[in-house]
Amino acid sequence: SSNEKISARISSISDTSNPIKKKIDALISGKLHNDQGFIKMMDYVAPMVGEIDIHTERRLMEQLEEREIEANREYLEAFGKVNDRVQNFVSLVRSLKAVCDDMAAKIQSNKAKTQDLLTRTAALQEEKKALERKQVLIGEFLRKYSLTAEEETALQGSSVDGTVDSKFFLALQRVRQIHEDSKQLLRTNGEHLAALEIMEEMAKKLELAYEVLYRSIQRECRLLNVDFLELKGVLVQSIAAMQDREVLFKYAIEEYTTARRNYIVRAYIDALTRGGGGGSPKPIELLSHDPLRYIGDMLAWIHQGMASERELLQTLLKLCRPEVLNEHCMAVLSHISEALCRPFKVRVEQALSTESNSVVLYRLSCLFVFYGETMA
């Protein structure tokens, strides 16, 4: 019994102190046919095991170590390639960072420059707006205080005969308005150099325009020596426009008066010697043997002629101020009728020199009184 105890004790000691046995027992006790890892390991190791002898384990260990070294070498080579790529990537990243830093620096620099540029641009835009406002004001000023090319041309009259048309009067009114506006501007703003220059320039243009207008009136008045006269509207406008220039207006009226004097004297002589067209009425001179009818017909013709002249003169001055019409109407008619005095006086004296009948003389005196009151 003591021997059994000793052998059991030895067996228990050997069981606890042999790790290989434990591993073998663990492997045996495990279900290795279901362990995929073990199966793969055996598939990997099996080709390396040739003949099994006491050196098998050593050879297997050497082959495994060689394969491990080869695997490590391949891993190291692959890792070296990866490392090279990583280093290249790092270099690229650093280059990119340098580029980004440079771009950031340039952006900051450009931002500062751009800010200055924006400030200058804003200032220039404000200056541009101010200049545009000034341009608008200057444009309005020039439109208000200067003439267009068409108006300048219209003020010169016709290049053919020097006469004027409706455009001339519009341009003349425009010059007057500019002259008055510049005068008002000068009163309002004191020493205004531009207003003074404009006023002087418009004054010169007015003088030239009135000279053109006067020459046109002269030409039109010289065409008034015709019968069945109908005054042109441009002549009526010309006389009305001239009334602000007293001297030129007086000369224009004298031109008209002279033209009408010449016409009425010629018409009176024709009525005395030729009569009307087609022989009717007959010449007044045919009645010279009858002083009453002779002188009566002459007075009737003079009365009718002066009535026509009055209507014509009123038509000529219809656009003028009433005081102008009142001032010149009687003087013009008197000057026109004065041209008839001498030929009428000569014929009346001839008729009376042979008349001694007191009744006829009395009737003639009554006739003179009647026409004197009628034409007064």
Coordinates of C-alpha atoms in Angstrom, one line a residue:
S1 CA 0.0 0.0 0.0
S2 CA 2.9 2.3 0.6
N3 CA 4.2 1.7 -2.9
E4 CA 0.8 2.6 -4.4
K5 CA 0.8 5.9 -2.5
I6 CA 4.3 6.7 -3.7
S7 CA 3.5 5.9 -7.3
A8 CA 0.3 8.0 -7.1
R9 CA 2.2 10.9 -5.6
I10 CA 4.8 10.7 -8.4
S11 CA 2.0 10.5 -11.0
S12 CA 0.4 13.6 -9.5
I13 CA 3.7 15.5 -9.5
S14 CA 4.5 14.6 -13.1
D15 CA 1.0 15.6 -14.1
T16 CA 1.4 19.1 -12.6
S17 CA 5.0 19.7 -13.6
N18 CA 4.9 18.7 -17.3
P19 CA 3.5 21.6 -19.5
I20 CA 4.0 19.7 -22.8
K21 CA 1.7 17.0 -21.5
K22 CA -0.8 19.7 -20.6
K23 CA -0.7 21.2 -24.1
I24 CA -1.0 17.7 -25.7
D25 CA -3.9 16.9 -23.4
A26 CA -5.5 20.2 -24.3
L27 CA -5.0 19.6 -28.0
I28 CA -6.3 16.1 -27.7
S29 CA -9.2 17.1 -25.6
G30 CA -10.1 19.9 -28.1
K31 CA -12.1 19.2 -31.3
L32 CA -9.4 20.1 -33.7
H33 CA -11.2 18.9 -36.8
N34 CA -13.7 21.8 -36.3
D35 CA -10.9 24.4 -35.6
Q36 CA -10.5 26.3 -38.9
G37 CA -7.4 28.1 -37.7
F38 CA -5.7 24.8 -36.8
I39 CA -6.7 23.3 -40.1
K40 CA -5.2 26.2 -42.0
M41 CA -2.1 26.0 -39.9
M42 CA -1.7 22.3 -40.6
D43 CA -2.3 22.9 -44.4
Y44 CA 0.5 25.6 -44.2
V45 CA 3.0 23.4 -42.2
A46 CA 2.3 20.0 -43.8
P47 CA 4.2 20.7 -47.1
M48 CA 7.3 21.6 -45.0
V49 CA 7.4 18.3 -43.2
G50 CA 9.2 15.7 -45.1
E51 CA 10.7 12.6 -43.4
I52 CA 9.8 12.5 -39.8
D53 CA 12.8 12.0 -37.5
I54 CA 14.4 13.6 -34.6
H55 CA 15.4 16.6 -36.7
T56 CA 12.0 17.2 -38.0
E57 CA 11.1 19.8 -35.4
R58 CA 14.4 21.7 -35.9
R59 CA 14.0 21.7 -39.7
L60 CA 10.4 22.8 -39.4
M61 CA 11.4 25.6 -37.0
E62 CA 14.2 26.7 -39.4
Q63 CA 11.8 26.8 -42.4
L64 CA 9.2 28.7 -40.4
E65 CA 11.9 31.2 -39.3
E66 CA 13.1 31.6 -42.9
R67 CA 9.5 32.1 -44.0
E68 CA 9.0 34.6 -41.2
I69 CA 12.2 36.4 -42.2
E70 CA 11.1 36.4 -45.9
A71 CA 7.6 37.6 -44.9
N72 CA 9.2 40.3 -42.7
R73 CA 11.5 41.3 -45.6
E74 CA 8.5 41.5 -48.0
Y75 CA 6.6 43.5 -45.4
L76 CA 9.6 45.8 -44.9
E77 CA 9.9 46.3 -48.7
A78 CA 6.2 46.9 -49.0
F79 CA 6.3 49.2 -46.0
G80 CA 9.3 51.0 -47.6
K81 CA 7.3 51.7 -50.7
V82 CA 4.4 52.8 -48.6
N83 CA 6.8 55.0 -46.6
D84 CA 8.2 56.5 -49.9
R85 CA 4.7 57.3 -51.1
V86 CA 3.9 58.7 -47.7
Q87 CA 7.0 60.8 -47.8
N88 CA 6.2 62.0 -51.3
F89 CA 2.7 62.8 -50.1
V90 CA 4.2 64.7 -47.2
S91 CA 6.4 66.6 -49.6
L92 CA 3.4 67.4 -51.8
V93 CA 1.4 68.4 -48.7
R94 CA 4.3 70.7 -47.6
S95 CA 4.5 72.1 -51.1
L96 CA 0.8 72.6 -51.2
K97 CA 1.0 74.3 -47.8
A98 CA 3.8 76.5 -49.0
V99 CA 1.6 77.4 -52.1
C100 CA -1.4 78.0 -49.9
D101 CA 0.7 80.1 -47.5
D102 CA 2.0 82.1 -50.4
M103 CA -1.5 82.5 -51.8
A104 CA -2.8 83.5 -48.4
A105 CA -0.1 86.1 -48.1
K106 CA -0.8 87.4 -51.6
I107 CA -4.5 87.4 -50.8
Q108 CA -3.9 89.5 -47.7
S109 CA -1.6 91.8 -49.7
N110 CA -4.2 92.0 -52.5
K111 CA -6.9 92.5 -49.9
A112 CA -5.0 95.5 -48.6
K113 CA -4.4 96.8 -52.1
T114 CA -8.0 96.0 -53.1
Q115 CA -9.3 97.9 -50.0
D116 CA -7.2 100.9 -51.1
L117 CA -8.5 100.4 -54.6
L118 CA -12.1 100.2 -53.4
T119 CA -11.6 103.3 -51.4
R120 CA -10.2 105.1 -54.4
T121 CA -12.9 103.6 -56.6
A122 CA -15.6 104.8 -54.2
A123 CA -14.1 108.3 -54.2
L124 CA -13.9 108.3 -58.0
Q125 CA -17.5 107.2 -58.2
E126 CA -18.6 110.0 -55.9
E127 CA -16.5 112.4 -58.0
K128 CA -18.1 111.0 -61.2
K129 CA -21.5 111.5 -59.7
A130 CA -20.6 115.1 -58.8
L131 CA -19.2 115.6 -62.4
E132 CA -22.4 114.1 -63.9
R133 CA -24.5 116.4 -61.7
K134 CA -22.4 119.4 -62.9
Q135 CA -22.7 118.1 -66.5
V136 CA -26.5 118.0 -66.2
L137 CA -26.5 121.5 -64.7
I138 CA -24.1 122.8 -67.4
G139 CA -26.3 121.2 -70.1
E140 CA -29.4 122.8 -68.6
F141 CA -27.6 126.1 -68.4
L142 CA -26.4 125.9 -72.0
R143 CA -29.9 124.9 -73.2
K144 CA -31.4 127.8 -71.4
Y145 CA -28.7 130.4 -72.2
S146 CA -27.5 129.5 -75.7
L147 CA -28.9 129.1 -79.2
T148 CA -29.1 125.9 -81.3
A149 CA -27.4 125.8 -84.8
E150 CA -30.9 126.0 -86.4
E151 CA -31.7 129.1 -84.5
E152 CA -28.3 130.7 -85.4
T153 CA -29.0 129.9 -89.1
A154 CA -32.6 131.3 -88.9
L155 CA -31.4 134.6 -87.4
Q156 CA -29.3 135.2 -90.6
G157 CA -32.4 135.2 -92.8
S158 CA -32.6 133.7 -96.3
S159 CA -29.3 133.3 -98.1
V160 CA -31.1 134.0 -101.4
D161 CA -32.9 137.3 -100.9
G162 CA -32.3 138.1 -97.2
T163 CA -36.0 137.7 -96.2
V164 CA -37.1 136.1 -93.0
D165 CA -39.6 133.4 -92.1
S166 CA -41.5 132.1 -89.1
K167 CA -38.3 130.4 -87.8
F168 CA -36.6 133.8 -87.6
F169 CA -39.2 135.1 -85.2
L170 CA -39.0 132.1 -83.0
A171 CA -35.2 132.5 -82.8
L172 CA -35.6 136.2 -82.2
Q173 CA -37.9 135.6 -79.3
R174 CA -35.5 133.0 -78.0
V175 CA -32.6 135.6 -78.1
R176 CA -34.8 138.1 -76.3
Q177 CA -35.7 135.6 -73.6
I178 CA -32.0 134.6 -73.1
H179 CA -31.1 138.3 -72.9
E180 CA -33.8 138.9 -70.3
D181 CA -32.9 135.8 -68.3
S182 CA -29.2 136.7 -68.2
K183 CA -30.1 140.2 -67.1
Q184 CA -32.2 138.7 -64.3
L185 CA -29.4 136.3 -63.3
L186 CA -27.0 139.2 -63.2
R187 CA -29.4 141.1 -60.9
T188 CA -29.8 138.1 -58.6
N189 CA -26.2 136.9 -58.3
G190 CA -24.4 140.2 -58.6
E191 CA -21.0 140.0 -60.4
H192 CA -21.8 136.9 -62.5
L193 CA -19.2 136.8 -65.3
A194 CA -21.0 134.2 -67.4
A195 CA -24.3 136.0 -67.2
L196 CA -22.6 139.3 -68.2
E197 CA -20.9 137.6 -71.2
I198 CA -24.1 135.9 -72.3
M199 CA -26.0 139.2 -72.0
E200 CA -23.4 141.0 -74.1
E201 CA -23.4 138.2 -76.7
M202 CA -27.2 138.2 -76.9
A203 CA -27.2 142.0 -77.3
K204 CA -24.9 141.7 -80.3
K205 CA -27.1 139.0 -81.8
L206 CA -30.2 141.1 -81.3
E207 CA -28.6 144.0 -83.1
L208 CA -27.6 141.8 -86.0
A209 CA -31.1 140.2 -86.1
Y210 CA -32.8 143.6 -86.2
E211 CA -30.6 144.6 -89.0
V212 CA -31.6 141.5 -90.9
L213 CA -35.2 142.1 -90.1
Y214 CA -35.0 145.8 -91.3
R215 CA -33.5 144.7 -94.6
S216 CA -36.3 142.2 -95.0
I217 CA -38.9 144.9 -94.3
Q218 CA -37.3 147.2 -96.8
R219 CA -37.6 144.5 -99.5
E220 CA -41.2 143.6 -98.6
C221 CA -42.2 147.3 -98.6
R222 CA -40.7 147.9 -102.0
L223 CA -43.2 145.2 -103.3
L224 CA -46.2 147.2 -102.0
N225 CA -46.4 149.3 -105.2
V226 CA -49.1 147.1 -106.6
D227 CA -52.8 147.2 -106.8
F228 CA -55.1 144.7 -105.1
L229 CA -52.6 144.4 -102.3
E230 CA -52.7 141.7 -99.7
L231 CA -50.1 142.1 -96.9
K232 CA -47.9 139.1 -96.2
G233 CA -48.1 137.7 -92.7
V234 CA -44.3 137.9 -92.4
L235 CA -44.4 141.6 -92.9
V236 CA -47.0 142.1 -90.2
Q237 CA -44.8 140.0 -87.9
S238 CA -41.7 141.9 -88.8
I239 CA -43.3 145.3 -88.0
A240 CA -44.6 144.0 -84.7
A241 CA -41.1 142.6 -83.8
M242 CA -39.5 145.9 -84.8
Q243 CA -41.5 148.0 -82.4
D244 CA -39.1 147.5 -79.5
R245 CA -36.4 149.3 -81.6
E246 CA -37.8 152.8 -81.9
V247 CA -35.3 154.1 -84.5
L248 CA -35.5 151.1 -86.8
F249 CA -39.3 150.9 -86.3
K250 CA -39.5 154.6 -87.5
Y251 CA -37.4 153.8 -90.5
A252 CA -39.5 150.8 -91.3
I253 CA -42.7 152.8 -91.1
E254 CA -41.1 155.4 -93.4
E255 CA -40.3 152.7 -95.9
Y256 CA -43.9 151.6 -95.9
T257 CA -45.1 155.2 -96.1
T258 CA -42.9 156.0 -99.1
A259 CA -44.0 152.8 -100.9
R260 CA -47.7 153.7 -100.4
R261 CA -47.2 157.3 -101.3
N262 CA -45.7 156.3 -104.6
Y263 CA -48.5 153.8 -105.3
I264 CA -51.4 156.2 -104.4
V265 CA -50.0 159.1 -106.5
R266 CA -49.6 156.8 -109.5
A267 CA -53.0 155.3 -109.0
Y268 CA -54.5 158.8 -108.7
I269 CA -52.9 159.9 -111.9
D270 CA -54.1 156.8 -113.6
A271 CA -57.6 157.4 -112.4
L272 CA -57.5 161.0 -113.8
T273 CA -56.0 160.1 -117.1
R274 CA -56.7 156.5 -117.9
G275 CA -59.7 155.5 -115.8
G276 CA -60.4 151.9 -114.8
G277 CA -59.6 148.7 -116.6
G278 CA -61.7 148.1 -119.6
G279 CA -62.8 151.7 -119.8
S280 CA -64.9 151.7 -116.7
P281 CA -64.9 154.0 -114.9
K282 CA -63.9 156.6 -117.4
P283 CA -61.0 159.0 -116.7
I284 CA -61.9 161.8 -114.3
E285 CA -60.3 164.3 -116.6
L286 CA -63.1 163.9 -119.0
L287 CA -65.3 165.9 -116.5
S288 CA -63.0 168.8 -116.3
H289 CA -65.5 171.0 -118.0
D290 CA -67.9 170.4 -115.1
P291 CA -66.1 171.7 -112.0
L292 CA -68.6 170.3 -109.5
R293 CA -68.6 166.8 -110.8
Y294 CA -64.9 167.0 -111.6
I295 CA -63.8 168.0 -108.1
G296 CA -66.5 165.8 -106.5
D297 CA -65.2 162.7 -108.3
M298 CA -61.6 163.5 -107.3
L299 CA -62.6 163.9 -103.7
A300 CA -64.6 160.7 -103.8
W301 CA -61.6 158.8 -105.2
I302 CA -59.3 160.3 -102.6
H303 CA -61.7 159.4 -99.8
Q304 CA -62.0 155.8 -101.0
G305 CA -58.2 155.5 -101.5
M306 CA -57.5 156.8 -98.0
A307 CA -60.1 154.5 -96.5
S308 CA -58.3 151.6 -98.1
E309 CA -55.0 152.9 -96.9
R310 CA -56.4 153.1 -93.3
E311 CA -57.5 149.5 -93.4
L312 CA -54.2 148.4 -94.9
L313 CA -52.3 150.3 -92.2
Q314 CA -54.4 148.8 -89.4
T315 CA -53.7 145.4 -90.8
L316 CA -50.0 146.1 -90.9
L317 CA -50.0 147.3 -87.2
K318 CA -52.5 144.8 -85.8
L319 CA -49.9 142.9 -83.8
C320 CA -48.4 146.1 -82.4
R321 CA -49.2 147.6 -79.1
P322 CA -52.3 149.8 -79.1
E323 CA -50.3 152.9 -78.2
V324 CA -48.0 152.3 -81.2
L325 CA -51.1 152.1 -83.5
N326 CA -52.5 155.3 -82.1
E327 CA -49.2 157.1 -82.3
H328 CA -48.4 156.3 -85.9
C329 CA -51.7 155.7 -87.7
M330 CA -52.7 159.3 -88.2
A331 CA -49.1 160.5 -89.1
V332 CA -48.7 157.7 -91.7
L333 CA -52.0 158.4 -93.3
S334 CA -51.3 162.2 -93.3
H335 CA -48.0 161.6 -95.0
I336 CA -49.5 159.3 -97.6
S337 CA -52.4 161.7 -98.4
E338 CA -50.0 164.6 -98.6
A339 CA -48.7 163.1 -101.8
L340 CA -52.1 163.8 -103.4
C341 CA -52.3 167.4 -102.3
R342 CA -50.2 169.0 -105.1
P343 CA -51.9 167.2 -108.1
F344 CA -55.3 167.8 -106.5
K345 CA -54.6 171.4 -105.8
V346 CA -53.4 172.1 -109.3
R347 CA -56.5 170.7 -110.8
V348 CA -58.9 172.4 -108.4
E349 CA -57.2 175.8 -109.1
Q350 CA -57.5 175.2 -112.8
A351 CA -61.2 174.3 -112.5
L352 CA -62.0 177.3 -110.2
S353 CA -60.1 179.8 -112.4
T354 CA -62.7 179.5 -115.1
E355 CA -65.8 179.2 -112.8
S356 CA -67.7 182.4 -111.9
N357 CA -71.1 180.9 -111.0
S358 CA -71.6 181.6 -107.3
V359 CA -74.0 178.7 -106.8
V360 CA -71.4 176.3 -108.1
L361 CA -68.8 177.9 -106.0
Y362 CA -71.0 177.6 -102.9
R363 CA -71.8 173.9 -103.6
L364 CA -68.1 173.3 -104.0
S365 CA -67.4 174.9 -100.7
C366 CA -70.0 172.7 -99.1
L367 CA -68.4 169.7 -100.8
F368 CA -65.0 170.6 -99.4
V369 CA -66.5 171.0 -95.9
F370 CA -68.2 167.6 -96.1
Y371 CA -65.1 165.7 -97.2
G372 CA -63.0 167.7 -94.7
E373 CA -65.2 166.5 -91.9
T374 CA -65.5 163.0 -93.3
M375 CA -61.7 162.4 -93.7
A376 CA -60.7 164.2 -90.5

